[in-house]
Short mmCIF file of N, CA and C and ligand atoms in Angstrom, two decimals:
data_model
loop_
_atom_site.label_atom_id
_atom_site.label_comp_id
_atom_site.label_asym_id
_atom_site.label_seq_id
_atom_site.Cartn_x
_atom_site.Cartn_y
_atom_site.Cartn_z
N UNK D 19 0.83 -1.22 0.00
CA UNK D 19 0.00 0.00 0.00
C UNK D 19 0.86 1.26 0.00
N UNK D 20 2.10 1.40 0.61
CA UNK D 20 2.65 2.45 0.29
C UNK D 20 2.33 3.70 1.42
N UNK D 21 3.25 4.75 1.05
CA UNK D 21 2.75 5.77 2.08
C UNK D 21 1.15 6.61 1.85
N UNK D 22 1.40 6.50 0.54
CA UNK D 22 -0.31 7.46 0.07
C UNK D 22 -1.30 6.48 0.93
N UNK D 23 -1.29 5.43 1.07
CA UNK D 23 -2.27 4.55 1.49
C UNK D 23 -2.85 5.55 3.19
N UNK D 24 -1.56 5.40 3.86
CA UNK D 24 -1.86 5.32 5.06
C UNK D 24 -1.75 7.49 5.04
N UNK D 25 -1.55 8.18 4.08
CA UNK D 25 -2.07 9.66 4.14
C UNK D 25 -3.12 9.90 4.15
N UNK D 26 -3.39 10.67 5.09
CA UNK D 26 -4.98 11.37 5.61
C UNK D 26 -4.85 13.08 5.34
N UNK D 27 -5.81 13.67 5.54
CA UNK D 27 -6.07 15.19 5.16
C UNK D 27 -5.64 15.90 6.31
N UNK D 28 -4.31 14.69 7.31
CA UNK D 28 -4.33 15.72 8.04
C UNK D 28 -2.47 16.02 7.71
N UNK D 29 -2.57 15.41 6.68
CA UNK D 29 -1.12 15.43 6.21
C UNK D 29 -0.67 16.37 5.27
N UNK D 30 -1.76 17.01 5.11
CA UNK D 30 -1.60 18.21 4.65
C UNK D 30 -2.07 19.52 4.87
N UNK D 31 -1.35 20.13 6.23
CA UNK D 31 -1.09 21.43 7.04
C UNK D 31 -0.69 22.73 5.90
N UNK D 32 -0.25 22.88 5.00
CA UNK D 32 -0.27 23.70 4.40
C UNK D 32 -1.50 24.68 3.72
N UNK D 33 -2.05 23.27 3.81
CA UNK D 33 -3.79 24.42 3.38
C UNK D 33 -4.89 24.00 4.57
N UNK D 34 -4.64 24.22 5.54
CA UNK D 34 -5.27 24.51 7.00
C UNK D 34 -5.92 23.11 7.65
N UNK D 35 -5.66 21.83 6.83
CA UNK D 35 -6.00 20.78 7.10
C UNK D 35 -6.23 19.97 8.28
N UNK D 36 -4.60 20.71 8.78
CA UNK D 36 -4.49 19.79 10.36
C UNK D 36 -5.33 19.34 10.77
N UNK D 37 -5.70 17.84 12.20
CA UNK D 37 -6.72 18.02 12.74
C UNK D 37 -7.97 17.49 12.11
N UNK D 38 -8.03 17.81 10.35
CA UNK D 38 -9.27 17.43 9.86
C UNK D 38 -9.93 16.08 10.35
N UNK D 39 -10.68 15.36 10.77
CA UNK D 39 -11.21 14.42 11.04
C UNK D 39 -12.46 13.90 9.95
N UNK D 40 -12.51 12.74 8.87
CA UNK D 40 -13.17 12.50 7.91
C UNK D 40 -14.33 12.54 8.29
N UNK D 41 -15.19 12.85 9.64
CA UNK D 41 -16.23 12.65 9.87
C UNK D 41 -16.55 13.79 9.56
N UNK D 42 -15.67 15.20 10.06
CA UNK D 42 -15.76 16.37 10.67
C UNK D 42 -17.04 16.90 9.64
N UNK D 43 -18.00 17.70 9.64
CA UNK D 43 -18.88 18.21 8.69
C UNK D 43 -18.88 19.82 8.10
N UNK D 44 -18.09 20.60 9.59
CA UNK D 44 -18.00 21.49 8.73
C UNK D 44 -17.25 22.19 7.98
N UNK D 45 -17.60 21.87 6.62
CA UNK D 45 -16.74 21.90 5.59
C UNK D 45 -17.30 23.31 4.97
N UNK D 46 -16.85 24.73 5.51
CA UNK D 46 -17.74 25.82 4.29
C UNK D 46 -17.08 25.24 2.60
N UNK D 47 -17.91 26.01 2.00
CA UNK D 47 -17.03 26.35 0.31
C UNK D 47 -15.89 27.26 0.44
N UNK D 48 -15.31 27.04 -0.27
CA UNK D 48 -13.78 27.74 -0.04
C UNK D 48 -13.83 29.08 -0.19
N UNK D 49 -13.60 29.87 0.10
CA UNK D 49 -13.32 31.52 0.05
C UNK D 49 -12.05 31.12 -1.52
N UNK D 50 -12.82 32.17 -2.12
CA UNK D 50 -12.16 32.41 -3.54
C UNK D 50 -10.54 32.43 -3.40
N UNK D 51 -9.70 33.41 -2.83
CA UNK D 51 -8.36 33.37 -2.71
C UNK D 51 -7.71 31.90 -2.40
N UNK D 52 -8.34 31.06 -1.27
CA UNK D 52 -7.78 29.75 -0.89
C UNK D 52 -7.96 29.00 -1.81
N UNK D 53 -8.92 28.86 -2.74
CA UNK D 53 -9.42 28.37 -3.75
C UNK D 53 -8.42 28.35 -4.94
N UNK D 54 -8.05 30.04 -5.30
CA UNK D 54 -7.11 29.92 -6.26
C UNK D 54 -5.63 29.09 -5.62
N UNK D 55 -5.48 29.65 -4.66
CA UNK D 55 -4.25 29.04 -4.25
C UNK D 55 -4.11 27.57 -4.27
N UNK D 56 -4.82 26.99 -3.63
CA UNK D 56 -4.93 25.27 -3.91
C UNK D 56 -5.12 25.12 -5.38
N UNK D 57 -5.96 25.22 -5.88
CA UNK D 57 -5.64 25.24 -7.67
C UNK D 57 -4.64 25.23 -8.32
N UNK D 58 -3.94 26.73 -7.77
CA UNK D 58 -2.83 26.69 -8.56
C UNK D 58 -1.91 25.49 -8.32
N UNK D 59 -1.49 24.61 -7.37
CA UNK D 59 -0.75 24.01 -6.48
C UNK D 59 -1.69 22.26 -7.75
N UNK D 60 -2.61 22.42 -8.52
CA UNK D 60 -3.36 21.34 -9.15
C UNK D 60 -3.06 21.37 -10.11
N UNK D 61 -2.53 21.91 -10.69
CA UNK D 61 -2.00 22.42 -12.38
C UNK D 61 -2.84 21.38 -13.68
N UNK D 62 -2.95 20.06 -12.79
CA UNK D 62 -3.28 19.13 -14.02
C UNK D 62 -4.93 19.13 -13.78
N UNK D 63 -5.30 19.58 -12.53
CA UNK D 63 -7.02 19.93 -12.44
C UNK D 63 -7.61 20.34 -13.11
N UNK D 64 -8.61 20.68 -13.40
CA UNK D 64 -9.68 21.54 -14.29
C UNK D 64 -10.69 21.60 -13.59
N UNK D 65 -11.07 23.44 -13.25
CA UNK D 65 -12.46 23.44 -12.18
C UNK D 65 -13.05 24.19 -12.74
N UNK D 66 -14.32 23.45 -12.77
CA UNK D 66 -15.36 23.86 -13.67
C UNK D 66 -16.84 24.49 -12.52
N UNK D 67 -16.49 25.84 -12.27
CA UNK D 67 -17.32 26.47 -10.99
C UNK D 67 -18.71 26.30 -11.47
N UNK D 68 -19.36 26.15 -12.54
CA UNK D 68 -20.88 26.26 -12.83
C UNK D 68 -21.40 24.94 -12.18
N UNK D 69 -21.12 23.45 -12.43
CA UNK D 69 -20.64 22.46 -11.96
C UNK D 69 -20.41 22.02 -10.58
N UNK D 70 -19.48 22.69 -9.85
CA UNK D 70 -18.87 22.78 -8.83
C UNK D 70 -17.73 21.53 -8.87
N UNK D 71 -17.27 21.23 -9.62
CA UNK D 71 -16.49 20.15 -10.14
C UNK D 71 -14.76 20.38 -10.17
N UNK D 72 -14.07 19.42 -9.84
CA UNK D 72 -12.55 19.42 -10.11
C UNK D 72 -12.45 18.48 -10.82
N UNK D 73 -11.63 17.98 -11.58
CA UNK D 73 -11.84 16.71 -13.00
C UNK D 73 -10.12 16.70 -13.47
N UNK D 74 -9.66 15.48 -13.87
CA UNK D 74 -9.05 15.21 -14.52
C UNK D 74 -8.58 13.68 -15.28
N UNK D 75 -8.17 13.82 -15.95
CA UNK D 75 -7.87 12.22 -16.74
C UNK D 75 -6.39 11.81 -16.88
N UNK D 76 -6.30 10.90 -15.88
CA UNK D 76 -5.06 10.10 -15.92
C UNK D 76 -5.25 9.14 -16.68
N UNK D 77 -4.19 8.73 -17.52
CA UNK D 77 -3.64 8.21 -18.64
C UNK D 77 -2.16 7.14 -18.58
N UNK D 78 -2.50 5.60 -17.56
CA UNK D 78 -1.61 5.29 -17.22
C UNK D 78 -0.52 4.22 -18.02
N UNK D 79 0.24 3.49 -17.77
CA UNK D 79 1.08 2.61 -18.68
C UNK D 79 -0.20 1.25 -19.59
N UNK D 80 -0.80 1.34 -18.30
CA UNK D 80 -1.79 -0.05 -18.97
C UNK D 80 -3.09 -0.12 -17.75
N UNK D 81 -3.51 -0.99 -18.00
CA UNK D 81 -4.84 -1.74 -17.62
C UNK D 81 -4.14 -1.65 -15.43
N UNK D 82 -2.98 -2.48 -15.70
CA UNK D 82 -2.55 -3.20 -14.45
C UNK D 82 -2.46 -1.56 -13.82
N UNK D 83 -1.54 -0.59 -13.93
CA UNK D 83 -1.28 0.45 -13.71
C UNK D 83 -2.42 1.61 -13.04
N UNK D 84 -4.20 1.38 -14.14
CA UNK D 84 -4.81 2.13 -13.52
C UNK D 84 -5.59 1.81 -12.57
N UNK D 85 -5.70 0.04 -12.61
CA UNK D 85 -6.44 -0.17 -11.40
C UNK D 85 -5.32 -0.19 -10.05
N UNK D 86 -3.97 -0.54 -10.32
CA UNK D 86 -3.88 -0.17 -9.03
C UNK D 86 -3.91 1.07 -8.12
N UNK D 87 -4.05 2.18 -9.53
CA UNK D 87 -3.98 3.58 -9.18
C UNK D 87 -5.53 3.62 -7.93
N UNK D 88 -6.47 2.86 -8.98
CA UNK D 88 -7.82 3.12 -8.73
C UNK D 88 -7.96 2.77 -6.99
N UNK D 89 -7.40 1.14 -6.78
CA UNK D 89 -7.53 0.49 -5.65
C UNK D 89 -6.84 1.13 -4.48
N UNK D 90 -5.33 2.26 -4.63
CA UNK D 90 -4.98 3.09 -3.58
C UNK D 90 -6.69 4.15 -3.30
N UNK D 91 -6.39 4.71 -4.54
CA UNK D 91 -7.79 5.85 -3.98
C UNK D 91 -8.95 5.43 -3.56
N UNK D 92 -9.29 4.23 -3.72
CA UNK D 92 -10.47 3.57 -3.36
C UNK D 92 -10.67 3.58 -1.62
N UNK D 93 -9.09 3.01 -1.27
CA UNK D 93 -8.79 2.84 0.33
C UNK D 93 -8.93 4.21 0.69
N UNK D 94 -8.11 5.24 0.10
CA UNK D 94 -7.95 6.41 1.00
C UNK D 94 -9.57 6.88 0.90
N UNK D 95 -10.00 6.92 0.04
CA UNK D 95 -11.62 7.60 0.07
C UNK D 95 -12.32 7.11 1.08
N UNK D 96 -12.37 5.77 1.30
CA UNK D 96 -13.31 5.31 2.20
C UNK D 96 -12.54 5.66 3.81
N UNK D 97 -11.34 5.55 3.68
CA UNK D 97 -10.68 5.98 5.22
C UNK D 97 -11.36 8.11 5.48
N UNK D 98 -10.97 8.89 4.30
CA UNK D 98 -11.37 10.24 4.38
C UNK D 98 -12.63 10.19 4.62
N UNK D 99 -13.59 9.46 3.85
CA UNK D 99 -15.00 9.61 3.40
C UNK D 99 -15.36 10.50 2.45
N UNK D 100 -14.58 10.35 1.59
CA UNK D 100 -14.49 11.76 0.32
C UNK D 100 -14.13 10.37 -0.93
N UNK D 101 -15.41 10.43 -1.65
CA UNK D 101 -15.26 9.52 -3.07
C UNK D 101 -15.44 10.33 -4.25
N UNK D 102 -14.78 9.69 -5.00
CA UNK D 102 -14.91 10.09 -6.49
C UNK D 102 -16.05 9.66 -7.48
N UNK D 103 -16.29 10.42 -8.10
CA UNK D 103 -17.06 10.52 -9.51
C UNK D 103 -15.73 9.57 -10.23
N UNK D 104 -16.00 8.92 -10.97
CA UNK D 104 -14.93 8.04 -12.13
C UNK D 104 -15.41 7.21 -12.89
N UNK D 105 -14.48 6.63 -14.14
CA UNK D 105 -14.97 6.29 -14.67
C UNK D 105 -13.36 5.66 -15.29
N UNK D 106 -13.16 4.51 -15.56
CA UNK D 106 -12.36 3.91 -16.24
C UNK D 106 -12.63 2.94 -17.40
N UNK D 107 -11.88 2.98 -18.58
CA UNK D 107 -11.48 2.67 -20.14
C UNK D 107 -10.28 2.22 -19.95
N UNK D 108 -9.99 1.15 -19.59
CA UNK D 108 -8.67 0.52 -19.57
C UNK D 108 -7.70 1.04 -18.80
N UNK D 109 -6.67 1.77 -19.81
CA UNK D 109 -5.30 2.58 -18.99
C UNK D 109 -5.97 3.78 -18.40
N UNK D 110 -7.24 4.35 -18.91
CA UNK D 110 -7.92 5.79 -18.67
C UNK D 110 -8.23 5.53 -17.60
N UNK D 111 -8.41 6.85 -16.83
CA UNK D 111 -9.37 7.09 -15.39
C UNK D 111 -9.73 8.78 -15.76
N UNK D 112 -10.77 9.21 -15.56
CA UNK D 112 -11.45 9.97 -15.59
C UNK D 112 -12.19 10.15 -14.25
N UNK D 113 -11.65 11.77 -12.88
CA UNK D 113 -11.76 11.43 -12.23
C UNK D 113 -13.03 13.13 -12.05
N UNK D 114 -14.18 12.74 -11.51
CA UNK D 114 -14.65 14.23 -11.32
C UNK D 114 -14.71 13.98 -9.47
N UNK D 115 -14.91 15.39 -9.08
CA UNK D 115 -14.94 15.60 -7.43
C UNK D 115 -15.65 16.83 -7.10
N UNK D 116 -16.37 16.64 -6.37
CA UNK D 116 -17.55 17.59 -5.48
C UNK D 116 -17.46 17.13 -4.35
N UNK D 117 -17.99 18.02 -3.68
CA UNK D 117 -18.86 18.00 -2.18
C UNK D 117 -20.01 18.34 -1.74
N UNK D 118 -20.94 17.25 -1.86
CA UNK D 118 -22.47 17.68 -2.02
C UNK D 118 -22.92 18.86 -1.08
N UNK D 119 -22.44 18.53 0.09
CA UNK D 119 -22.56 19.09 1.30
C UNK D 119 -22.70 20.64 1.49
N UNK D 120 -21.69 21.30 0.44
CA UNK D 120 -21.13 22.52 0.37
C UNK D 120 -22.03 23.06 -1.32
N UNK D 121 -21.62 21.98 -2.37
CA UNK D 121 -22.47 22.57 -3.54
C UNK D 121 -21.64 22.92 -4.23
N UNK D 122 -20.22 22.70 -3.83
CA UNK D 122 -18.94 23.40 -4.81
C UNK D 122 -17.89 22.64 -3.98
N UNK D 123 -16.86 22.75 -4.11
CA UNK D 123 -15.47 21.96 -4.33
C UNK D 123 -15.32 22.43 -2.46
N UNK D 124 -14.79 21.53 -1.82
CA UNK D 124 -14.80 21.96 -0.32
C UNK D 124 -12.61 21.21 -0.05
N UNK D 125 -11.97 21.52 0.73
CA UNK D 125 -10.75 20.65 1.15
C UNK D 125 -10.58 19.48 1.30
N UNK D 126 -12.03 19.05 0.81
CA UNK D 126 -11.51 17.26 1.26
C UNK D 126 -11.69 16.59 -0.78
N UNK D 127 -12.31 17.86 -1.59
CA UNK D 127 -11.57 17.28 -2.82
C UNK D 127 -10.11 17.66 -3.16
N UNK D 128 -9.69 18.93 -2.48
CA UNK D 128 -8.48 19.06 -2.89
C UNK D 128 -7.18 18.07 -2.54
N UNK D 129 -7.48 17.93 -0.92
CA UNK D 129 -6.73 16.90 -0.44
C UNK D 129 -6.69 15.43 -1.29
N UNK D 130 -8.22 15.29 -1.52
CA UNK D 130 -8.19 13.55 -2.94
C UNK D 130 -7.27 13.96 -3.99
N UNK D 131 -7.52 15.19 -5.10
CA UNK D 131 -6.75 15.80 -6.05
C UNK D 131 -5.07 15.57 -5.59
N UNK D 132 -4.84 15.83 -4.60
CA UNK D 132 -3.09 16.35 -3.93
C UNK D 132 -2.76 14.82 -3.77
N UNK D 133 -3.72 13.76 -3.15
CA UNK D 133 -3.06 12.29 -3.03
C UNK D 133 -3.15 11.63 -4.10
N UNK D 134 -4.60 11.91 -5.07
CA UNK D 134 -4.59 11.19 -6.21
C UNK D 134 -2.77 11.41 -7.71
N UNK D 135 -2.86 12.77 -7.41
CA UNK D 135 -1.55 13.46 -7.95
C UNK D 135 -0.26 12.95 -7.29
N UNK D 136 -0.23 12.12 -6.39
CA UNK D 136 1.20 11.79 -5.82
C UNK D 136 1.00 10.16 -6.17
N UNK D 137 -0.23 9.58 -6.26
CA UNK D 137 -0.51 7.76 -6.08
C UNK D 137 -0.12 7.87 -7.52
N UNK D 138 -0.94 8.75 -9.02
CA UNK D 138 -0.08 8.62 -9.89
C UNK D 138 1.35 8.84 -9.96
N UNK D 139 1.83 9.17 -9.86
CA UNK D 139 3.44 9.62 -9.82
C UNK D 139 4.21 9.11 -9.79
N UNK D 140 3.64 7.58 -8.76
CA UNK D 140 4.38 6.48 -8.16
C UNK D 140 4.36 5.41 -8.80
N UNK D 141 3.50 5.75 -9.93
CA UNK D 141 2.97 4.80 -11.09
C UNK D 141 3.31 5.14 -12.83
N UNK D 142 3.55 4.13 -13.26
CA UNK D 142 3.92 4.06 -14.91
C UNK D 142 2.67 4.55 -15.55
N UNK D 143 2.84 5.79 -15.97
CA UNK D 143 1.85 6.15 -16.82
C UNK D 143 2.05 7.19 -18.13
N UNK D 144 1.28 7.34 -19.13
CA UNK D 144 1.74 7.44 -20.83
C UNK D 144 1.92 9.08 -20.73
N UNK D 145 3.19 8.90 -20.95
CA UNK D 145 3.22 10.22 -21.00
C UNK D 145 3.50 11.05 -22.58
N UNK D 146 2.84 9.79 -23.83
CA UNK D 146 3.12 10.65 -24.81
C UNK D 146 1.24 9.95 -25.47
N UNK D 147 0.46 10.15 -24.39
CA UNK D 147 -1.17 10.28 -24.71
C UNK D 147 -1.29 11.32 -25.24
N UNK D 148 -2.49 11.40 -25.89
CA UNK D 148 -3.22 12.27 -26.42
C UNK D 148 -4.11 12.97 -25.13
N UNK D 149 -4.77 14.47 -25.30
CA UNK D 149 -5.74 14.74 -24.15
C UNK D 149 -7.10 13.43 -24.50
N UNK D 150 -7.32 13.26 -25.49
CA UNK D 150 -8.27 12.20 -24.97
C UNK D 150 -8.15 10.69 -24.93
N UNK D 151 -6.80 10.78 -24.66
CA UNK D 151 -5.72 9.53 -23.60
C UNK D 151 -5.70 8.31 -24.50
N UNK D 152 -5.29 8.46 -26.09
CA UNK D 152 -5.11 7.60 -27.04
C UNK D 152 -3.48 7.90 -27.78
N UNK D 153 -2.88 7.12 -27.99
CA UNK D 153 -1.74 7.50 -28.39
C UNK D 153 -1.68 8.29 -30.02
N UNK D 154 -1.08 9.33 -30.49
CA UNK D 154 -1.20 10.14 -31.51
C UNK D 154 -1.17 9.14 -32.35
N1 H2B I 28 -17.70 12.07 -1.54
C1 H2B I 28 -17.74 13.17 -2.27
N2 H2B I 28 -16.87 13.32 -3.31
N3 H2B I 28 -18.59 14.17 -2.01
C2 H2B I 28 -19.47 14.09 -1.02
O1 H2B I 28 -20.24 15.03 -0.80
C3 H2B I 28 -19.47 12.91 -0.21
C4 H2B I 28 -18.54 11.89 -0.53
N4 H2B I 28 -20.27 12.76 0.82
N5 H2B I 28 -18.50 10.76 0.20
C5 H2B I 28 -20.10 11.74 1.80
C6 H2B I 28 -19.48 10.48 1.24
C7 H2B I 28 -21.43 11.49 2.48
O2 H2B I 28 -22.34 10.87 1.59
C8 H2B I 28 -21.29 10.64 3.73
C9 H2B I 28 -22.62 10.42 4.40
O3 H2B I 28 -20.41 11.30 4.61
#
């Protein structure tokens, strides 16, 4: 399982996390400035505010590659209590994230975004895909 396995949202103190407890509920919507700032820090995100959505598509070496990607985030979601919208096509994962609760993107998708972005990393994945994750 690795270290992402056993990372929680409280492992990430830089954007006020500490402390978070997956039960915890109150989650406001982010104040716009914290918002950009964690974003920027997502580079491969895409937030789509009408929506309230964060989204992206990892594009890994193969089949074996994205489910194990899938099966880390699977654990950490159910340990946070923060799941994904997804959808997988083989090497593809297509990942969207909300927080019903709030109605727009709250710290416990950014924190999934920040672990999902490190569980790939640790993993073989195509880095000469196409954006709609087919080789040219
Ligand atoms: N995951 C995501 N992505 N958004 C939510 O609003 C959400 C969730 N809500 N996981 C949680 C579960 C809620 O249904 C339970 C009752 O805490």
């Amino acid at each position: 399982l690795g270290q992402a396995g056993a990372m929680t949202m409280s492992a990430l103190p830089e954007w006020g996390l500490r402390g978070l407890k997956p039960h915890d509920s109150n989650l406001p919507a982010m104040e716009s400035s914290a918002l950009r700032d964690a974003l920027n820090r997502l580079p491969q995100w895409r937030h789509d505010p009408e929506r309230g959505t964060l989204t992206r598509r990892f594009v890994f070496a193969d089949f074996a590659q994205a489910f194990g990607f899938m099966t880390e985030m699977a654990i950490w979601s159910e340990k946070n209590d923060h799941h994904p919208h997804w959808f997988n096509d083989h090497r593809r994962v297509d990942v969207s994230l909300t927080t019903h609760d709030v109605g727009g993107l709250s710290v416990r998708d950014l924190a999934w975004a920040q672990a999902a972005d490190a569980a790939a990393a640790r993993r073989a994945t195509c880095h000469d895909a196409t954006p709609d994750g087919e080789h040219p």
